[in-house]
PDB file of C-alpha atoms in Angstrom:
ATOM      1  CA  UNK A   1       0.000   0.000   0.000  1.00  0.00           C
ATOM      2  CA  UNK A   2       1.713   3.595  -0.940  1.00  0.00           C
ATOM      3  CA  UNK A   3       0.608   6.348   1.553  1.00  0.00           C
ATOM      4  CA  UNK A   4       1.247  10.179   0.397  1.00  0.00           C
ATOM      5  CA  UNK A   5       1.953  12.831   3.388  1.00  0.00           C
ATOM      6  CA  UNK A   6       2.988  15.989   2.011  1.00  0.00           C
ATOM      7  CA  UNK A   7       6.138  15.457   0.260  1.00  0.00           C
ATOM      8  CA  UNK A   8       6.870  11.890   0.937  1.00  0.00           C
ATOM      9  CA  UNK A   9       5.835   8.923  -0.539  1.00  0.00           C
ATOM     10  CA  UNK A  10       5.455   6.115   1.594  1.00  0.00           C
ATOM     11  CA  UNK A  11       4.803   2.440   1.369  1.00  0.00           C
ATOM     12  CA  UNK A  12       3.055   0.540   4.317  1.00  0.00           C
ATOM     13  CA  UNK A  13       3.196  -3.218   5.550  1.00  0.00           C
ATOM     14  CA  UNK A  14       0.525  -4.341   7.274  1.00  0.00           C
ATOM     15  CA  UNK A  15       1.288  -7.889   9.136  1.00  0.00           C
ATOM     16  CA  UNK A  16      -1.449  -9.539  11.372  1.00  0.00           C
ATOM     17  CA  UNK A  17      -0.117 -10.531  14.998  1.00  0.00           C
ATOM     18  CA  UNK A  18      -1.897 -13.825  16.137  1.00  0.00           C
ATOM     19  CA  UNK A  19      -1.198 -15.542  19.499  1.00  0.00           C
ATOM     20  CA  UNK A  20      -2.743 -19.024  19.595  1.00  0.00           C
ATOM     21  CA  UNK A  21      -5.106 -18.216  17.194  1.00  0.00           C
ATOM     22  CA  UNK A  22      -6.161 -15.083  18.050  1.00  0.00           C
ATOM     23  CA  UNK A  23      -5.789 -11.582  16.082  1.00  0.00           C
ATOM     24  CA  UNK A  24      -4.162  -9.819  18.889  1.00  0.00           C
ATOM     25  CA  UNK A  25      -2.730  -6.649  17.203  1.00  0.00           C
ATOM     26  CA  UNK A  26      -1.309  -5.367  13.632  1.00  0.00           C
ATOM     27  CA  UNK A  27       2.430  -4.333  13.007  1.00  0.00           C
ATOM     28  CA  UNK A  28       2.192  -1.897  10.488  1.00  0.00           C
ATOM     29  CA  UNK A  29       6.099  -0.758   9.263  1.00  0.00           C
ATOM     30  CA  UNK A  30       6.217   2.534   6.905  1.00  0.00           C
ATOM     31  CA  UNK A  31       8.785   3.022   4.718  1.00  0.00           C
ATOM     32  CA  UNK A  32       9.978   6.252   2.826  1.00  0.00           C
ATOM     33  CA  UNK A  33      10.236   5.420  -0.777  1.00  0.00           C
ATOM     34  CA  UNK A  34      10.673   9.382  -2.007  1.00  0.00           C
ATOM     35  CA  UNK A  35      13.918   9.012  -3.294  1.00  0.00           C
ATOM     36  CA  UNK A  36      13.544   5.548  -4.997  1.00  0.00           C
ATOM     37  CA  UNK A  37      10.568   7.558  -6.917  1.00  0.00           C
ATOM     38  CA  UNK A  38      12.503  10.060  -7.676  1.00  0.00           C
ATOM     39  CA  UNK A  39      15.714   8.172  -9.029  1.00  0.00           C
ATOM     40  CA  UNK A  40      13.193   6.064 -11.181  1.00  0.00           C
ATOM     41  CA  UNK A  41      11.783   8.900 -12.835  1.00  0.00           C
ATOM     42  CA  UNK A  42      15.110  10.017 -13.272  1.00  0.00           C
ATOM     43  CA  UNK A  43      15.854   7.399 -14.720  1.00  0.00           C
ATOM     44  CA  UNK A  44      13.344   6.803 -17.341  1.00  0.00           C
ATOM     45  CA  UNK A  45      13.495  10.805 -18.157  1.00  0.00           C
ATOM     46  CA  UNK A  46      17.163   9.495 -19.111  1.00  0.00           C
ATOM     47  CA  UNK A  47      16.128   6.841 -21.180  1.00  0.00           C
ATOM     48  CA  UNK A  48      13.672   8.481 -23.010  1.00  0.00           C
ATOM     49  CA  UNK A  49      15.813  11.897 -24.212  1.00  0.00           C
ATOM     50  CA  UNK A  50      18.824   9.557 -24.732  1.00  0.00           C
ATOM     51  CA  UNK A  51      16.804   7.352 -26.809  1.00  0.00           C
ATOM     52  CA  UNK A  52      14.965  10.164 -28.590  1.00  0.00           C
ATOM     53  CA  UNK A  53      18.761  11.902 -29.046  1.00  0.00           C
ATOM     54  CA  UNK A  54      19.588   8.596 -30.729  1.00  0.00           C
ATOM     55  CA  UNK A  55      16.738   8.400 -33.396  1.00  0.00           C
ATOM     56  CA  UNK A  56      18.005  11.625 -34.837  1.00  0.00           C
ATOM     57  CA  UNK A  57      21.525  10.462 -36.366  1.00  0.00           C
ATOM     58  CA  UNK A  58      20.135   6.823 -36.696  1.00  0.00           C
ATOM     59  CA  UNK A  59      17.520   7.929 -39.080  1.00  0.00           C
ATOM     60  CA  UNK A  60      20.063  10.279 -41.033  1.00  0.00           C
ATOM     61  CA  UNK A  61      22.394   7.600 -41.338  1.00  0.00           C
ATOM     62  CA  UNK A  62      19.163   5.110 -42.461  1.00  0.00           C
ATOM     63  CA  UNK A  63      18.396   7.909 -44.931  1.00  0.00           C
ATOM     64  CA  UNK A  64      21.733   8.387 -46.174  1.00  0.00           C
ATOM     65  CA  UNK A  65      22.803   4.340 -46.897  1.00  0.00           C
ATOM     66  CA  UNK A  66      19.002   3.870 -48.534  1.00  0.00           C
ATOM     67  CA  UNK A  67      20.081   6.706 -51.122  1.00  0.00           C
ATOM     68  CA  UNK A  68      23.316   5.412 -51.465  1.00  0.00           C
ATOM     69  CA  UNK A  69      21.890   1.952 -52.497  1.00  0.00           C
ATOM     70  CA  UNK A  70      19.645   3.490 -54.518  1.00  0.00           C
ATOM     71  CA  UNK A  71      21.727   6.171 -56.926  1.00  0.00           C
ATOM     72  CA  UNK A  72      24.872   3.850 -56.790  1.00  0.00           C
ATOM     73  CA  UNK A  73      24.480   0.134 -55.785  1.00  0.00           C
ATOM     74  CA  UNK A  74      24.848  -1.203 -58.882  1.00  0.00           C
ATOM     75  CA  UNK A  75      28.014  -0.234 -59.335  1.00  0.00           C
ATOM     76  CA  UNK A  76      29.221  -1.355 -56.211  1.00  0.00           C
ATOM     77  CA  UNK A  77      31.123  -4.593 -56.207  1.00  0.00           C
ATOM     78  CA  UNK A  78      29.795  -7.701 -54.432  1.00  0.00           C
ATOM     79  CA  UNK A  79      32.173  -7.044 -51.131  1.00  0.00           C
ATOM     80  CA  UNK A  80      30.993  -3.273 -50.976  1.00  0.00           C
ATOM     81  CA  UNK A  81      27.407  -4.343 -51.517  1.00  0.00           C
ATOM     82  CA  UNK A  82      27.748  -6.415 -48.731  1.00  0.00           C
ATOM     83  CA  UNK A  83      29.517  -4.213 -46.373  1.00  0.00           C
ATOM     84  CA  UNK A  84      26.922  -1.020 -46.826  1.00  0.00           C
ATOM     85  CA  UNK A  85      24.107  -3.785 -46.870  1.00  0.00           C
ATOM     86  CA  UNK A  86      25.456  -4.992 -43.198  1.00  0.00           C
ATOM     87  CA  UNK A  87      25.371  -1.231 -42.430  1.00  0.00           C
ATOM     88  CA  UNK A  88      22.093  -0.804 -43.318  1.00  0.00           C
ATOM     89  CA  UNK A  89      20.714  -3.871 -41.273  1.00  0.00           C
ATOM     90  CA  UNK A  90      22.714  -2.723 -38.452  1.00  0.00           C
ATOM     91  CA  UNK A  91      21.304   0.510 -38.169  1.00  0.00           C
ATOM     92  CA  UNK A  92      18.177  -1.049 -38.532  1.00  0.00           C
ATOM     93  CA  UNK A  93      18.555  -3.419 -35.720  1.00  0.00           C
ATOM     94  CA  UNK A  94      19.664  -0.124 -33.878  1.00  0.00           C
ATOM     95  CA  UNK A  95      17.000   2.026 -34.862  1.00  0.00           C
ATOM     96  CA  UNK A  96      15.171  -1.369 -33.164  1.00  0.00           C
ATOM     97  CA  UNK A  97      16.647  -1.001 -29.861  1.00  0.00           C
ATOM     98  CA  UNK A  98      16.201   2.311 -29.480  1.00  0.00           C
ATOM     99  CA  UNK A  99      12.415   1.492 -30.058  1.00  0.00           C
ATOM    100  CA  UNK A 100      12.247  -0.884 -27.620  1.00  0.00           C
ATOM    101  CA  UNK A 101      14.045   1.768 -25.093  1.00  0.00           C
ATOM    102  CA  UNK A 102      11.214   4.083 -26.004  1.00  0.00           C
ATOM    103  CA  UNK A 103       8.774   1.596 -25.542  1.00  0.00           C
ATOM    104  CA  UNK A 104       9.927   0.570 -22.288  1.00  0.00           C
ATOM    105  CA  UNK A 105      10.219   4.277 -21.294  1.00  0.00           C
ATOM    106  CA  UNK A 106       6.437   4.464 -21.741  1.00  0.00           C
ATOM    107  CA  UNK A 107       5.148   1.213 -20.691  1.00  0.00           C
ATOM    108  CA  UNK A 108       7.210   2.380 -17.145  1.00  0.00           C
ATOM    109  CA  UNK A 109       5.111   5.711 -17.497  1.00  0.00           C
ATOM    110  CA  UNK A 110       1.950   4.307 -18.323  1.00  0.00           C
ATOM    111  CA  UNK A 111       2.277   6.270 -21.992  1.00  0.00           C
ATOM    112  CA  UNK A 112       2.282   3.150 -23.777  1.00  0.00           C
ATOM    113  CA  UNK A 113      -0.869   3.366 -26.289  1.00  0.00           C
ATOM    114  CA  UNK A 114      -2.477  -0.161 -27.441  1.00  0.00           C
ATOM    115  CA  UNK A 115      -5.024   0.581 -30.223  1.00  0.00           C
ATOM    116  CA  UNK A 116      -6.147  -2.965 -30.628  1.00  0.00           C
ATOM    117  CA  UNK A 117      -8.424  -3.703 -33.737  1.00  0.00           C
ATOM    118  CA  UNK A 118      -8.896  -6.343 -36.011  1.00  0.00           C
ATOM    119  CA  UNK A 119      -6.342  -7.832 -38.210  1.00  0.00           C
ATOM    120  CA  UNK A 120      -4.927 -10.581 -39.963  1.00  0.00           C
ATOM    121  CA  UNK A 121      -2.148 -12.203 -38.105  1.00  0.00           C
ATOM    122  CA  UNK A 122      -0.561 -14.284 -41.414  1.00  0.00           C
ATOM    123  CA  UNK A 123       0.113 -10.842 -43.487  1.00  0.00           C
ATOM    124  CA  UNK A 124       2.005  -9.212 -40.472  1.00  0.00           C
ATOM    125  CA  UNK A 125       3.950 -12.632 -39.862  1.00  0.00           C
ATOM    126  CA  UNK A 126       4.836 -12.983 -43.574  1.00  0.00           C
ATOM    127  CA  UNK A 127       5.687  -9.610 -43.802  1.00  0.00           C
ATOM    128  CA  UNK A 128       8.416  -9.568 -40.863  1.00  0.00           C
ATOM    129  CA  UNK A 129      10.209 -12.603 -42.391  1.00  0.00           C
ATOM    130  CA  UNK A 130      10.150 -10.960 -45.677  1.00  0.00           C
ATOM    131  CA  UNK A 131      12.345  -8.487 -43.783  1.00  0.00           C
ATOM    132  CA  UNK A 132      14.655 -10.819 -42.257  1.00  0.00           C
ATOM    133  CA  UNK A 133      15.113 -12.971 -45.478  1.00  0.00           C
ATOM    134  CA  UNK A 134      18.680 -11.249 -45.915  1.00  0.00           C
ATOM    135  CA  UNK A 135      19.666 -12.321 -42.571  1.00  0.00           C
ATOM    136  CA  UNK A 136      18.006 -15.772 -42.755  1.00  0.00           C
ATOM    137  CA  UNK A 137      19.766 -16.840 -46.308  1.00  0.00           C
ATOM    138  CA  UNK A 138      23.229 -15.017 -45.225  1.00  0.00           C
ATOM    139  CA  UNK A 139      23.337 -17.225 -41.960  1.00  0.00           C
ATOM    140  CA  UNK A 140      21.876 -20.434 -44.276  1.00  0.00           C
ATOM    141  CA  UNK A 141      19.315 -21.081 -41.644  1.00  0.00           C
ATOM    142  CA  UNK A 142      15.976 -23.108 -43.159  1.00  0.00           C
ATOM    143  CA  UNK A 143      12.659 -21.363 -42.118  1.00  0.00           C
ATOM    144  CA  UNK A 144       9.033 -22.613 -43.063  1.00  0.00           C
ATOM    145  CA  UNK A 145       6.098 -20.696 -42.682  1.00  0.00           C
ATOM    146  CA  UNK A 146       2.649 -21.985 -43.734  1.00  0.00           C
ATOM    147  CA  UNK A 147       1.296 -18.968 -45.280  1.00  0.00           C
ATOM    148  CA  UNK A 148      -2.164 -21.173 -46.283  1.00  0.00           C
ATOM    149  CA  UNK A 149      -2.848 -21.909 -42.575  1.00  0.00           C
ATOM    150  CA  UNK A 150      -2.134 -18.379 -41.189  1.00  0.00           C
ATOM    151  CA  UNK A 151      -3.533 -16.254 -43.790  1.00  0.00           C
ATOM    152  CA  UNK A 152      -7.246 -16.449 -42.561  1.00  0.00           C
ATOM    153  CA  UNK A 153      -6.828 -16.241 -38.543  1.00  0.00           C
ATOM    154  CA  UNK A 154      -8.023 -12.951 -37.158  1.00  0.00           C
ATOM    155  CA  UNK A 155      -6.918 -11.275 -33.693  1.00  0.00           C
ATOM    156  CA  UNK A 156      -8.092  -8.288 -31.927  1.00  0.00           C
ATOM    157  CA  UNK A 157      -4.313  -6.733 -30.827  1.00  0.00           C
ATOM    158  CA  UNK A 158      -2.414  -3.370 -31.738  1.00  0.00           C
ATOM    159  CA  UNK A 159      -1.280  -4.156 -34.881  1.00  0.00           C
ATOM    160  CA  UNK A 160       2.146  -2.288 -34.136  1.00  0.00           C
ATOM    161  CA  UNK A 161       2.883  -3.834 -30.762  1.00  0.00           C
ATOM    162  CA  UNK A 162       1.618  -7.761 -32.507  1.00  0.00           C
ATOM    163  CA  UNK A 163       4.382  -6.811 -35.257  1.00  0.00           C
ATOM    164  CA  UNK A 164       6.905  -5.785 -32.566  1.00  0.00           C
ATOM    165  CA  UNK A 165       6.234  -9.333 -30.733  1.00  0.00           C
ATOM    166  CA  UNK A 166       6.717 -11.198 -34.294  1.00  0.00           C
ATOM    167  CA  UNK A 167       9.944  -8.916 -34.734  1.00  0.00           C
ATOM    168  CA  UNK A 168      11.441  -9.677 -31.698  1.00  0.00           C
ATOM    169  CA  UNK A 169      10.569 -13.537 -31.482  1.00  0.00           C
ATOM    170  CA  UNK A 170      11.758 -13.890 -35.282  1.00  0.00           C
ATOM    171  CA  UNK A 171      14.988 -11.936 -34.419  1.00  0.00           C
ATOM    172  CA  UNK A 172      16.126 -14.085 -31.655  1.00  0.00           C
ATOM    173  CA  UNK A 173      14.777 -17.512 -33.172  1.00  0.00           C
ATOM    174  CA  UNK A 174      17.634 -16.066 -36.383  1.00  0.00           C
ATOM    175  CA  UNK A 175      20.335 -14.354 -33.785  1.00  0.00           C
ATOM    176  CA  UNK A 176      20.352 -17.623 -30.775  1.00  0.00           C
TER     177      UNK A 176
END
């Protein structure tokens, strides 16, 4: 239980005393939890301008290697192909993390929206191993998905959070 007196936030324990089966009394223990508070909203204030710093530069760079693919890719040779395509998947997988930091940051703060409607779950699935197919064939790792089966099944979720969940399970099924 968290008690407020005027600038302090405490948190009580209530424990029953019993003697021989009798409710002879209540220990009740306060404890001042003020500067725990504060030092958590510290740090999530943190997390959230250092992760909002972060997007900045990430999407620049994201910008910058997409139009570099674009204008000359062809011409690159197979090696620098590779090496600005592992850039780019990098900074994606970046950009990622500092998603999830901003996601935690508001779950923590209760900012998190969920918009749940209706959706198709096989589009979203396909659609997030269509975006680690790179990955997937570079590693030589042998992935099935039953598109048929899938297609048709319906959920009531956010459709951005259900992606994030198919993101993050495909990712580590690929990475461990």
């Amino acid at each position: 239980i968290l008690a407020i007196l005027p600038d302090r936030l405490m948190r009580m324990h209530a424990a029953p005393v019993i003697i021989e089966g009798v409710l002879r009394g209540v220990v009740i223990a306060f404890r001042d939890i003020t500067k725990e508070k504060e030092i958590d909203e510290m740090k999530s204030n943190f997390i959230s301008i250092a992760a909002h710093q972060l997007r900045t530069p990430l999407g620049a760079i994201r910008w910058n290697i997409e139009l570099l693919m674009e204008e000359a890719g062809s011409s690159f040779s197979e090696a620098v192909s590779s090496v600005v395509q592992n850039i780019y998947e990098t900074n994606k997988r970046m950009v990622e993390m500092v998603d999830d930091l901003l996601n935690a940051s508001h779950l923590e703060d209760g900012k998190l929206e969920n918009r749940p409607e209706h959706i198709l779950i096989g589009p979203v699935i396909q659609s997030v191993i269509q975006d680690f197919t790179s990955e997937i064939q570079k590693l030589e790792l042998t992935f099935s998905f039953d598109a048929k089966k899938y297609m048709s099944i319906e959920a009531i979720v956010d459709p951005k959070r259900f992606r994030d969940v198919v993101q993050n399970i495909a990712g580590n099924a690929i990475r461990y």
